[in-house]
């Protein structure tokens, strides 16, 4: 396998030529967050030859890669979401509108325990969090995770084979029509709508032999509403999403896009507050690009990053209201992953037996962080940006609570009849 690793070469003084063996101390990071390496003290040979090879390096700087041949072989590192803090508990109590005594009585602990946690003299145990979520089920179910877009490419199948073998739906429920989208020539749309649809190549007659020729290769799309409709089909087939993706892989299907939605039904996140934080530079993002769209009346949307990975936060309730629909979701945070980034999620899910919810919040926590005060520009240039920010700047309470509660939330299905 080939890994692209970002290396800080400050210690070298000058760049080595392409192909040099560079001794490194350690490699940290993961497939999704990217890898970083620290160099060992440069050796004299590299220092001596670097200047004579500099012209070659300039000529070749856009081709080839440096060889990193020494150092650690293990190039993965677990990403962990934060634990609940005393500030998180204070915020939870404020959201529930209860006193320390009322909270203690409801969850069955002493008032001293709650007081001890909130003044920082006692840690929050997993048992305490479990009792809290059992005692306040509405709060426990206020944040949920679900798929909102799935697209898979099958190099060896036609659309009709995908319908029959992968989706296991009736072909006569699909409307066949021509398309020129994504270089395909045919589209099969479930109930004629772009919710569940498959694009491939229509069979053509060879003018010389008069034989019907079929080109293979197809892409399946399950859009937002389409995922809910397909969950009804999965329910009828007594399957879950994991079963479906395992079957898709048997047919050499690979993900081209996966959107994972985090639904906030409590109204924990306020888009006006998030937009204000962005405008005041009170956030850190692994990606340097971001964009704000919308307004107070129609709802805000904030995008962080560009394809192949975007984190998007928006006012779901206002978005649906503008379309004439109602929803109990107030705010939604989406992870939009393409190609390798999408496949990374399933590699962690299938091969490392991680929970999908844990993976989702690990990624969110690793990529995006809101704070209570502006972040100093110098801190953003630090080699250990994230660590510096977390140690010196207070987090935004609601964002901290969302990421800390994340691994306690549920992955949900909402099957919808068609």
Tab-separated table of C-alpha atoms in Angstrom:
chain	number	residue	atom	x	y	z
A	1	UNK	CA	0.000	0.000	0.000
A	2	UNK	CA	1.080	3.588	-0.567
A	3	UNK	CA	0.560	6.223	2.123
A	4	UNK	CA	0.904	9.951	1.572
A	5	UNK	CA	2.661	11.329	4.650
A	6	UNK	CA	3.181	15.001	5.510
A	7	UNK	CA	6.738	15.467	6.762
A	8	UNK	CA	8.139	18.490	8.591
A	9	UNK	CA	11.594	18.921	7.065
A	10	UNK	CA	12.666	21.978	9.072
A	11	UNK	CA	15.464	20.026	10.790
A	12	UNK	CA	17.065	19.190	7.434
A	13	UNK	CA	17.859	22.778	6.575
A	14	UNK	CA	17.592	21.943	2.861
A	15	UNK	CA	15.354	19.543	1.018
A	16	UNK	CA	16.786	16.124	0.125
A	17	UNK	CA	16.532	14.917	-3.445
A	18	UNK	CA	13.776	12.610	-4.570
A	19	UNK	CA	14.470	9.006	-3.655
A	20	UNK	CA	16.463	9.814	-0.520
A	21	UNK	CA	15.872	7.598	2.470
A	22	UNK	CA	14.667	9.775	5.342
A	23	UNK	CA	14.896	8.482	8.913
A	24	UNK	CA	11.744	9.325	10.845
A	25	UNK	CA	10.841	9.019	14.532
A	26	UNK	CA	7.152	8.261	14.269
A	27	UNK	CA	4.125	8.418	12.017
A	28	UNK	CA	0.792	9.427	13.504
A	29	UNK	CA	-2.698	9.820	12.081
A	30	UNK	CA	-5.150	7.666	10.157
A	31	UNK	CA	-6.554	7.091	6.671
A	32	UNK	CA	-9.180	9.764	7.160
A	33	UNK	CA	-7.244	12.361	9.124
A	34	UNK	CA	-4.037	11.975	7.099
A	35	UNK	CA	-0.559	10.929	8.268
A	36	UNK	CA	2.160	13.147	9.736
A	37	UNK	CA	5.769	12.210	10.363
A	38	UNK	CA	8.553	13.653	12.515
A	39	UNK	CA	12.106	13.410	11.246
A	40	UNK	CA	15.071	12.145	13.195
A	41	UNK	CA	18.186	14.317	13.278
A	42	UNK	CA	19.287	14.632	9.648
A	43	UNK	CA	22.429	12.729	8.682
A	44	UNK	CA	25.466	14.413	7.170
A	45	UNK	CA	25.191	12.644	3.833
A	46	UNK	CA	21.764	14.071	3.091
A	47	UNK	CA	22.948	17.517	4.146
A	48	UNK	CA	25.984	17.335	1.845
A	49	UNK	CA	24.198	16.069	-1.242
A	50	UNK	CA	21.036	18.171	-0.882
A	51	UNK	CA	22.582	21.365	-2.275
A	52	UNK	CA	24.055	19.655	-5.362
A	53	UNK	CA	20.764	17.921	-6.086
A	54	UNK	CA	18.600	21.001	-5.503
A	55	UNK	CA	18.272	21.875	-9.203
A	56	UNK	CA	17.100	18.355	-10.016
A	57	UNK	CA	14.617	18.598	-7.177
A	58	UNK	CA	13.160	21.848	-8.529
A	59	UNK	CA	12.730	20.241	-11.962
A	60	UNK	CA	11.034	17.188	-10.490
A	61	UNK	CA	9.027	18.752	-7.673
A	62	UNK	CA	5.689	17.985	-9.338
A	63	UNK	CA	6.408	14.320	-10.019
A	64	UNK	CA	7.329	11.340	-7.889
A	65	UNK	CA	7.240	11.042	-4.123
A	66	UNK	CA	9.800	11.005	-1.369
A	67	UNK	CA	10.569	7.530	-0.132
A	68	UNK	CA	9.960	7.103	3.575
A	69	UNK	CA	11.647	3.804	4.252
A	70	UNK	CA	12.597	3.935	7.921
A	71	UNK	CA	10.641	4.290	11.132
A	72	UNK	CA	7.436	2.750	12.390
A	73	UNK	CA	5.407	0.376	10.236
A	74	UNK	CA	2.140	0.945	12.090
A	75	UNK	CA	0.497	3.939	10.478
A	76	UNK	CA	-2.818	4.146	12.301
A	77	UNK	CA	-3.806	5.784	15.508
A	78	UNK	CA	-7.193	5.637	17.208
A	79	UNK	CA	-9.211	8.820	17.204
A	80	UNK	CA	-11.146	9.283	20.422
A	81	UNK	CA	-13.999	11.647	21.154
A	82	UNK	CA	-13.773	13.578	24.436
A	83	UNK	CA	-15.268	12.446	27.710
A	84	UNK	CA	-18.091	14.353	29.380
A	85	UNK	CA	-16.889	17.235	31.556
A	86	UNK	CA	-18.360	19.161	34.494
A	87	UNK	CA	-19.346	21.958	32.065
A	88	UNK	CA	-21.225	19.411	29.958
A	89	UNK	CA	-23.212	18.269	32.987
A	90	UNK	CA	-24.052	21.861	33.967
A	91	UNK	CA	-25.300	22.477	30.399
A	92	UNK	CA	-27.364	19.250	30.429
A	93	UNK	CA	-28.972	20.341	33.709
A	94	UNK	CA	-29.754	23.774	32.245
A	95	UNK	CA	-31.282	22.191	29.129
A	96	UNK	CA	-33.411	19.901	31.311
A	97	UNK	CA	-34.256	22.886	33.546
A	98	UNK	CA	-33.645	20.996	36.812
A	99	UNK	CA	-31.717	21.719	40.013
A	100	UNK	CA	-28.812	19.613	41.293
A	101	UNK	CA	-31.160	18.022	43.839
A	102	UNK	CA	-33.867	17.253	41.232
A	103	UNK	CA	-31.302	15.712	38.893
A	104	UNK	CA	-29.802	13.601	41.701
A	105	UNK	CA	-33.233	12.294	42.796
A	106	UNK	CA	-34.352	11.464	39.250
A	107	UNK	CA	-31.259	9.452	38.330
A	108	UNK	CA	-30.845	7.897	41.783
A	109	UNK	CA	-27.578	9.358	43.039
A	110	UNK	CA	-26.753	11.643	45.955
A	111	UNK	CA	-26.891	15.405	45.552
A	112	UNK	CA	-23.263	15.404	46.748
A	113	UNK	CA	-22.287	13.357	43.658
A	114	UNK	CA	-23.840	15.903	41.287
A	115	UNK	CA	-22.313	18.779	43.253
A	116	UNK	CA	-18.916	17.056	43.262
A	117	UNK	CA	-18.969	16.562	39.478
A	118	UNK	CA	-20.005	20.150	38.788
A	119	UNK	CA	-17.286	21.664	40.997
A	120	UNK	CA	-14.640	19.409	39.440
A	121	UNK	CA	-13.761	17.307	42.485
A	122	UNK	CA	-15.337	14.138	41.054
A	123	UNK	CA	-15.167	12.522	37.609
A	124	UNK	CA	-18.200	11.516	35.555
A	125	UNK	CA	-18.389	7.714	35.436
A	126	UNK	CA	-19.920	5.676	32.601
A	127	UNK	CA	-22.442	4.392	35.121
A	128	UNK	CA	-23.530	7.950	35.917
A	129	UNK	CA	-24.016	8.760	32.201
A	130	UNK	CA	-26.022	5.546	31.687
A	131	UNK	CA	-28.324	6.448	34.606
A	132	UNK	CA	-28.749	9.963	33.218
A	133	UNK	CA	-29.786	8.742	29.768
A	134	UNK	CA	-32.192	6.146	31.210
A	135	UNK	CA	-33.812	8.746	33.482
A	136	UNK	CA	-34.269	11.270	30.659
A	137	UNK	CA	-35.154	9.208	27.554
A	138	UNK	CA	-36.218	12.269	25.538
A	139	UNK	CA	-32.753	13.712	26.002
A	140	UNK	CA	-31.126	10.353	25.211
A	141	UNK	CA	-33.037	10.128	21.918
A	142	UNK	CA	-32.532	13.767	20.990
A	143	UNK	CA	-29.436	13.021	18.902
A	144	UNK	CA	-29.496	10.231	16.326
A	145	UNK	CA	-27.370	9.050	13.421
A	146	UNK	CA	-28.627	7.789	10.047
A	147	UNK	CA	-27.561	7.407	6.415
A	148	UNK	CA	-28.729	10.223	4.158
A	149	UNK	CA	-27.092	9.360	0.816
A	150	UNK	CA	-25.519	6.185	-0.508
A	151	UNK	CA	-24.043	5.618	-3.959
A	152	UNK	CA	-22.264	2.428	-5.051
A	153	UNK	CA	-20.534	1.516	-8.307
A	154	UNK	CA	-20.619	-2.062	-9.636
A	155	UNK	CA	-18.080	-2.648	-12.457
A	156	UNK	CA	-19.457	-6.077	-13.484
A	157	UNK	CA	-23.232	-5.574	-13.377
A	158	UNK	CA	-26.025	-3.969	-15.367
A	159	UNK	CA	-28.810	-1.925	-13.782
A	160	UNK	CA	-31.246	-4.844	-14.098
A	161	UNK	CA	-28.819	-7.145	-12.282
A	162	UNK	CA	-28.433	-4.560	-9.492
A	163	UNK	CA	-32.231	-4.376	-9.130
A	164	UNK	CA	-32.665	-8.157	-9.087
A	165	UNK	CA	-29.591	-9.292	-7.140
A	166	UNK	CA	-28.463	-6.386	-4.945
A	167	UNK	CA	-31.618	-4.381	-4.234
A	168	UNK	CA	-33.943	-7.377	-4.684
A	169	UNK	CA	-36.808	-5.162	-5.834
A	170	UNK	CA	-39.282	-5.799	-8.642
A	171	UNK	CA	-37.996	-4.546	-11.982
A	172	UNK	CA	-41.478	-3.415	-13.085
A	173	UNK	CA	-41.435	-0.801	-10.303
A	174	UNK	CA	-38.637	1.028	-12.149
A	175	UNK	CA	-39.099	3.410	-15.053
A	176	UNK	CA	-36.479	3.047	-17.796
A	177	UNK	CA	-35.393	6.216	-19.592
A	178	UNK	CA	-32.354	7.575	-21.461
A	179	UNK	CA	-29.724	9.717	-19.708
A	180	UNK	CA	-26.427	11.373	-20.547
A	181	UNK	CA	-25.430	11.946	-16.917
A	182	UNK	CA	-22.070	10.614	-15.663
A	183	UNK	CA	-21.270	9.178	-19.146
A	184	UNK	CA	-24.081	6.627	-18.810
A	185	UNK	CA	-26.828	6.167	-21.418
A	186	UNK	CA	-29.678	4.577	-19.410
A	187	UNK	CA	-31.397	5.238	-16.102
A	188	UNK	CA	-33.737	3.023	-14.091
A	189	UNK	CA	-35.725	5.134	-11.601
A	190	UNK	CA	-37.824	3.610	-8.815
A	191	UNK	CA	-41.425	4.883	-9.257
A	192	UNK	CA	-39.992	7.266	-11.858
A	193	UNK	CA	-38.425	9.489	-9.176
A	194	UNK	CA	-34.817	10.367	-8.418
A	195	UNK	CA	-34.874	8.782	-4.976
A	196	UNK	CA	-33.660	5.285	-5.832
A	197	UNK	CA	-32.151	5.099	-9.303
A	198	UNK	CA	-29.484	3.194	-11.212
A	199	UNK	CA	-27.503	4.431	-14.200
A	200	UNK	CA	-25.779	2.168	-16.730
A	201	UNK	CA	-25.371	1.568	-20.478
A	202	UNK	CA	-28.323	0.640	-22.648
A	203	UNK	CA	-27.685	-2.387	-24.916
A	204	UNK	CA	-26.791	-1.402	-28.494
A	205	UNK	CA	-26.935	-3.267	-31.797
A	206	UNK	CA	-23.618	-3.800	-33.555
A	207	UNK	CA	-24.178	-2.463	-37.139
A	208	UNK	CA	-21.810	-5.027	-38.629
A	209	UNK	CA	-22.890	-8.212	-36.864
A	210	UNK	CA	-26.415	-7.091	-35.839
A	211	UNK	CA	-25.668	-8.647	-32.423
A	212	UNK	CA	-26.898	-6.928	-29.251
A	213	UNK	CA	-23.920	-5.765	-27.213
A	214	UNK	CA	-24.092	-4.936	-23.520
A	215	UNK	CA	-21.470	-2.793	-21.801
A	216	UNK	CA	-21.129	-3.503	-18.084
A	217	UNK	CA	-20.709	-1.050	-15.211
A	218	UNK	CA	-23.395	0.748	-13.225
A	219	UNK	CA	-23.901	3.149	-10.333
A	220	UNK	CA	-26.676	2.912	-7.752
A	221	UNK	CA	-27.949	6.076	-6.046
A	222	UNK	CA	-29.991	6.200	-2.843
A	223	UNK	CA	-30.708	9.864	-2.099
A	224	UNK	CA	-31.977	11.276	1.210
A	225	UNK	CA	-35.582	10.171	0.769
A	226	UNK	CA	-34.376	7.113	-1.151
A	227	UNK	CA	-32.478	5.778	1.872
A	228	UNK	CA	-35.698	5.920	3.925
A	229	UNK	CA	-37.652	4.148	1.150
A	230	UNK	CA	-34.978	1.486	0.804
A	231	UNK	CA	-34.999	0.909	4.570
A	232	UNK	CA	-38.605	-0.267	4.091
A	233	UNK	CA	-37.350	-2.797	1.533
A	234	UNK	CA	-34.557	-3.896	3.909
A	235	UNK	CA	-37.143	-4.378	6.653
A	236	UNK	CA	-39.250	-6.566	4.366
A	237	UNK	CA	-36.158	-8.584	3.427
A	238	UNK	CA	-35.240	-8.973	7.118
A	239	UNK	CA	-31.889	-7.248	6.463
A	240	UNK	CA	-30.017	-4.324	7.978
A	241	UNK	CA	-27.628	-1.859	6.348
A	242	UNK	CA	-24.575	-3.891	7.280
A	243	UNK	CA	-26.028	-6.997	5.591
A	244	UNK	CA	-26.739	-4.929	2.492
A	245	UNK	CA	-23.224	-3.478	2.231
A	246	UNK	CA	-21.655	-6.893	2.816
A	247	UNK	CA	-23.743	-8.244	-0.059
A	248	UNK	CA	-22.808	-5.270	-2.251
A	249	UNK	CA	-19.139	-6.021	-1.660
A	250	UNK	CA	-19.664	-9.601	-2.794
A	251	UNK	CA	-20.692	-8.121	-6.150
A	252	UNK	CA	-17.537	-5.955	-6.143
A	253	UNK	CA	-19.546	-2.870	-5.294
A	254	UNK	CA	-17.563	0.040	-3.904
A	255	UNK	CA	-18.786	3.258	-2.381
A	256	UNK	CA	-18.554	6.465	-4.370
A	257	UNK	CA	-20.433	8.598	-1.832
A	258	UNK	CA	-21.764	8.214	1.693
A	259	UNK	CA	-23.566	10.897	3.694
A	260	UNK	CA	-23.984	10.277	7.421
A	261	UNK	CA	-26.481	12.593	9.131
A	262	UNK	CA	-26.409	13.547	12.808
A	263	UNK	CA	-29.913	14.756	13.691
A	264	UNK	CA	-30.323	17.160	16.596
A	265	UNK	CA	-33.947	16.970	17.742
A	266	UNK	CA	-33.370	18.788	21.008
A	267	UNK	CA	-32.248	22.035	19.421
A	268	UNK	CA	-28.887	21.617	21.135
A	269	UNK	CA	-27.132	23.346	18.231
A	270	UNK	CA	-28.362	26.778	17.172
A	271	UNK	CA	-27.334	27.687	13.623
A	272	UNK	CA	-27.291	31.417	14.443
A	273	UNK	CA	-24.705	30.672	17.157
A	274	UNK	CA	-22.618	28.449	14.836
A	275	UNK	CA	-22.624	31.070	12.054
A	276	UNK	CA	-21.602	33.761	14.554
A	277	UNK	CA	-18.767	31.518	15.766
A	278	UNK	CA	-17.555	31.071	12.171
A	279	UNK	CA	-17.720	34.813	11.489
A	280	UNK	CA	-15.776	35.541	14.692
A	281	UNK	CA	-13.169	32.844	13.889
A	282	UNK	CA	-14.133	30.832	16.971
A	283	UNK	CA	-13.529	27.454	15.355
A	284	UNK	CA	-10.780	25.109	14.252
A	285	UNK	CA	-11.184	22.895	11.196
A	286	UNK	CA	-8.737	20.431	9.676
A	287	UNK	CA	-9.778	21.849	6.309
A	288	UNK	CA	-8.849	25.460	5.554
A	289	UNK	CA	-11.907	26.083	3.359
A	290	UNK	CA	-15.362	26.948	4.640
A	291	UNK	CA	-18.468	28.728	3.344
A	292	UNK	CA	-21.631	30.207	4.878
A	293	UNK	CA	-24.924	30.277	2.934
A	294	UNK	CA	-28.476	31.382	3.705
A	295	UNK	CA	-30.004	33.833	6.165
A	296	UNK	CA	-31.810	34.022	9.510
A	297	UNK	CA	-35.309	33.617	8.006
A	298	UNK	CA	-34.711	30.723	5.591
A	299	UNK	CA	-32.027	29.029	7.674
A	300	UNK	CA	-28.220	28.917	7.603
A	301	UNK	CA	-25.883	26.349	6.089
A	302	UNK	CA	-22.167	26.167	6.872
A	303	UNK	CA	-19.802	23.925	4.876
A	304	UNK	CA	-16.327	22.962	6.065
A	305	UNK	CA	-13.970	21.386	3.523
A	306	UNK	CA	-14.341	20.308	-0.098
A	307	UNK	CA	-14.832	16.969	-1.838
A	308	UNK	CA	-13.842	14.234	-1.014
A	309	UNK	CA	-14.857	15.214	2.522
A	310	UNK	CA	-17.258	17.924	3.662
A	311	UNK	CA	-18.819	18.586	7.071
A	312	UNK	CA	-22.085	20.480	6.701
A	313	UNK	CA	-24.290	21.979	9.427
A	314	UNK	CA	-27.689	23.411	8.544
A	315	UNK	CA	-31.143	24.294	9.847
A	316	UNK	CA	-33.059	21.143	8.860
A	317	UNK	CA	-36.395	22.344	10.272
A	318	UNK	CA	-36.397	25.560	8.225
A	319	UNK	CA	-35.132	23.744	5.109
A	320	UNK	CA	-38.068	21.306	5.276
A	321	UNK	CA	-40.559	24.088	6.133
A	322	UNK	CA	-39.499	25.958	2.967
A	323	UNK	CA	-40.447	22.825	0.983
A	324	UNK	CA	-43.804	22.534	2.760
A	325	UNK	CA	-42.783	19.600	4.986
A	326	UNK	CA	-42.559	19.184	8.739
A	327	UNK	CA	-39.793	17.415	10.687
A	328	UNK	CA	-38.880	16.929	14.333
A	329	UNK	CA	-35.193	17.492	13.489
A	330	UNK	CA	-34.074	21.014	14.440
A	331	UNK	CA	-30.460	21.045	13.229
A	332	UNK	CA	-28.493	18.526	11.185
A	333	UNK	CA	-24.750	17.949	10.899
A	334	UNK	CA	-23.743	15.875	7.864
A	335	UNK	CA	-20.534	14.108	6.979
A	336	UNK	CA	-20.348	13.909	3.183
A	337	UNK	CA	-17.662	11.394	2.188
A	338	UNK	CA	-16.585	10.443	-1.337
A	339	UNK	CA	-14.532	7.563	-2.741
A	340	UNK	CA	-11.649	6.548	-0.395
A	341	UNK	CA	-13.063	8.584	2.490
A	342	UNK	CA	-16.354	6.691	2.260
A	343	UNK	CA	-14.563	3.353	1.979
A	344	UNK	CA	-12.524	4.238	5.081
A	345	UNK	CA	-15.724	4.306	7.161
A	346	UNK	CA	-16.642	0.811	6.048
A	347	UNK	CA	-13.149	-0.493	6.547
A	348	UNK	CA	-13.322	0.689	10.171
A	349	UNK	CA	-16.875	-0.654	10.516
A	350	UNK	CA	-16.342	-4.097	8.961
A	351	UNK	CA	-12.664	-4.906	9.512
A	352	UNK	CA	-12.056	-3.263	12.880
A	353	UNK	CA	-15.516	-4.005	14.250
A	354	UNK	CA	-16.145	-0.463	15.387
A	355	UNK	CA	-19.620	0.932	15.912
A	356	UNK	CA	-20.772	3.203	13.107
A	357	UNK	CA	-21.857	5.858	15.622
A	358	UNK	CA	-18.409	5.824	17.272
A	359	UNK	CA	-16.686	6.210	13.891
A	360	UNK	CA	-19.003	9.100	12.961
A	361	UNK	CA	-18.330	11.103	16.114
A	362	UNK	CA	-14.615	10.276	16.109
A	363	UNK	CA	-14.388	11.822	12.629
A	364	UNK	CA	-16.482	14.853	13.618
A	365	UNK	CA	-14.415	15.473	16.751
A	366	UNK	CA	-11.145	15.046	14.846
A	367	UNK	CA	-12.090	17.408	12.016
A	368	UNK	CA	-14.046	20.255	13.595
A	369	UNK	CA	-14.072	22.091	16.921
A	370	UNK	CA	-15.914	25.252	18.045
A	371	UNK	CA	-14.603	27.463	20.849
A	372	UNK	CA	-15.892	30.189	23.177
A	373	UNK	CA	-13.347	32.781	22.071
A	374	UNK	CA	-11.440	33.625	18.878
A	375	UNK	CA	-8.384	31.454	18.202
A	376	UNK	CA	-5.091	33.311	17.949
A	377	UNK	CA	-3.622	33.206	14.434
A	378	UNK	CA	-0.247	32.030	15.793
A	379	UNK	CA	-1.880	29.035	17.451
A	380	UNK	CA	-3.335	28.003	14.103
A	381	UNK	CA	0.206	27.775	12.724
A	382	UNK	CA	1.442	25.501	15.513
A	383	UNK	CA	2.640	21.987	14.661
A	384	UNK	CA	0.204	20.608	17.236
A	385	UNK	CA	-2.674	22.956	16.526
A	386	UNK	CA	-5.477	20.879	17.972
A	387	UNK	CA	-3.664	20.048	21.213
A	388	UNK	CA	-2.704	23.707	21.740
A	389	UNK	CA	-6.264	24.930	21.160
A	390	UNK	CA	-7.838	22.384	23.505
A	391	UNK	CA	-5.371	23.277	26.270
A	392	UNK	CA	-5.679	27.064	25.972
A	393	UNK	CA	-9.151	27.911	24.595
A	394	UNK	CA	-12.471	26.922	26.169
A	395	UNK	CA	-14.715	24.850	23.866
A	396	UNK	CA	-18.224	25.950	22.885
A	397	UNK	CA	-20.340	24.092	25.501
A	398	UNK	CA	-23.004	22.742	23.122
A	399	UNK	CA	-20.446	21.488	20.566
A	400	UNK	CA	-18.401	19.874	23.316
A	401	UNK	CA	-21.561	18.203	24.648
A	402	UNK	CA	-22.577	16.962	21.177
A	403	UNK	CA	-19.218	15.278	20.539
A	404	UNK	CA	-18.948	13.899	24.074
A	405	UNK	CA	-22.450	12.409	24.018
A	406	UNK	CA	-21.978	11.104	20.483
A	407	UNK	CA	-20.898	7.541	21.223
A	408	UNK	CA	-23.979	7.112	23.436
A	409	UNK	CA	-26.364	7.885	20.607
A	410	UNK	CA	-28.153	5.420	18.352
A	411	UNK	CA	-27.978	4.639	14.660
A	412	UNK	CA	-31.606	4.763	13.515
A	413	UNK	CA	-33.661	3.518	10.618
A	414	UNK	CA	-36.856	5.255	9.545
A	415	UNK	CA	-38.468	2.992	6.942
A	416	UNK	CA	-40.893	4.899	4.749
A	417	UNK	CA	-43.635	3.360	2.603
A	418	UNK	CA	-43.872	4.245	-1.075
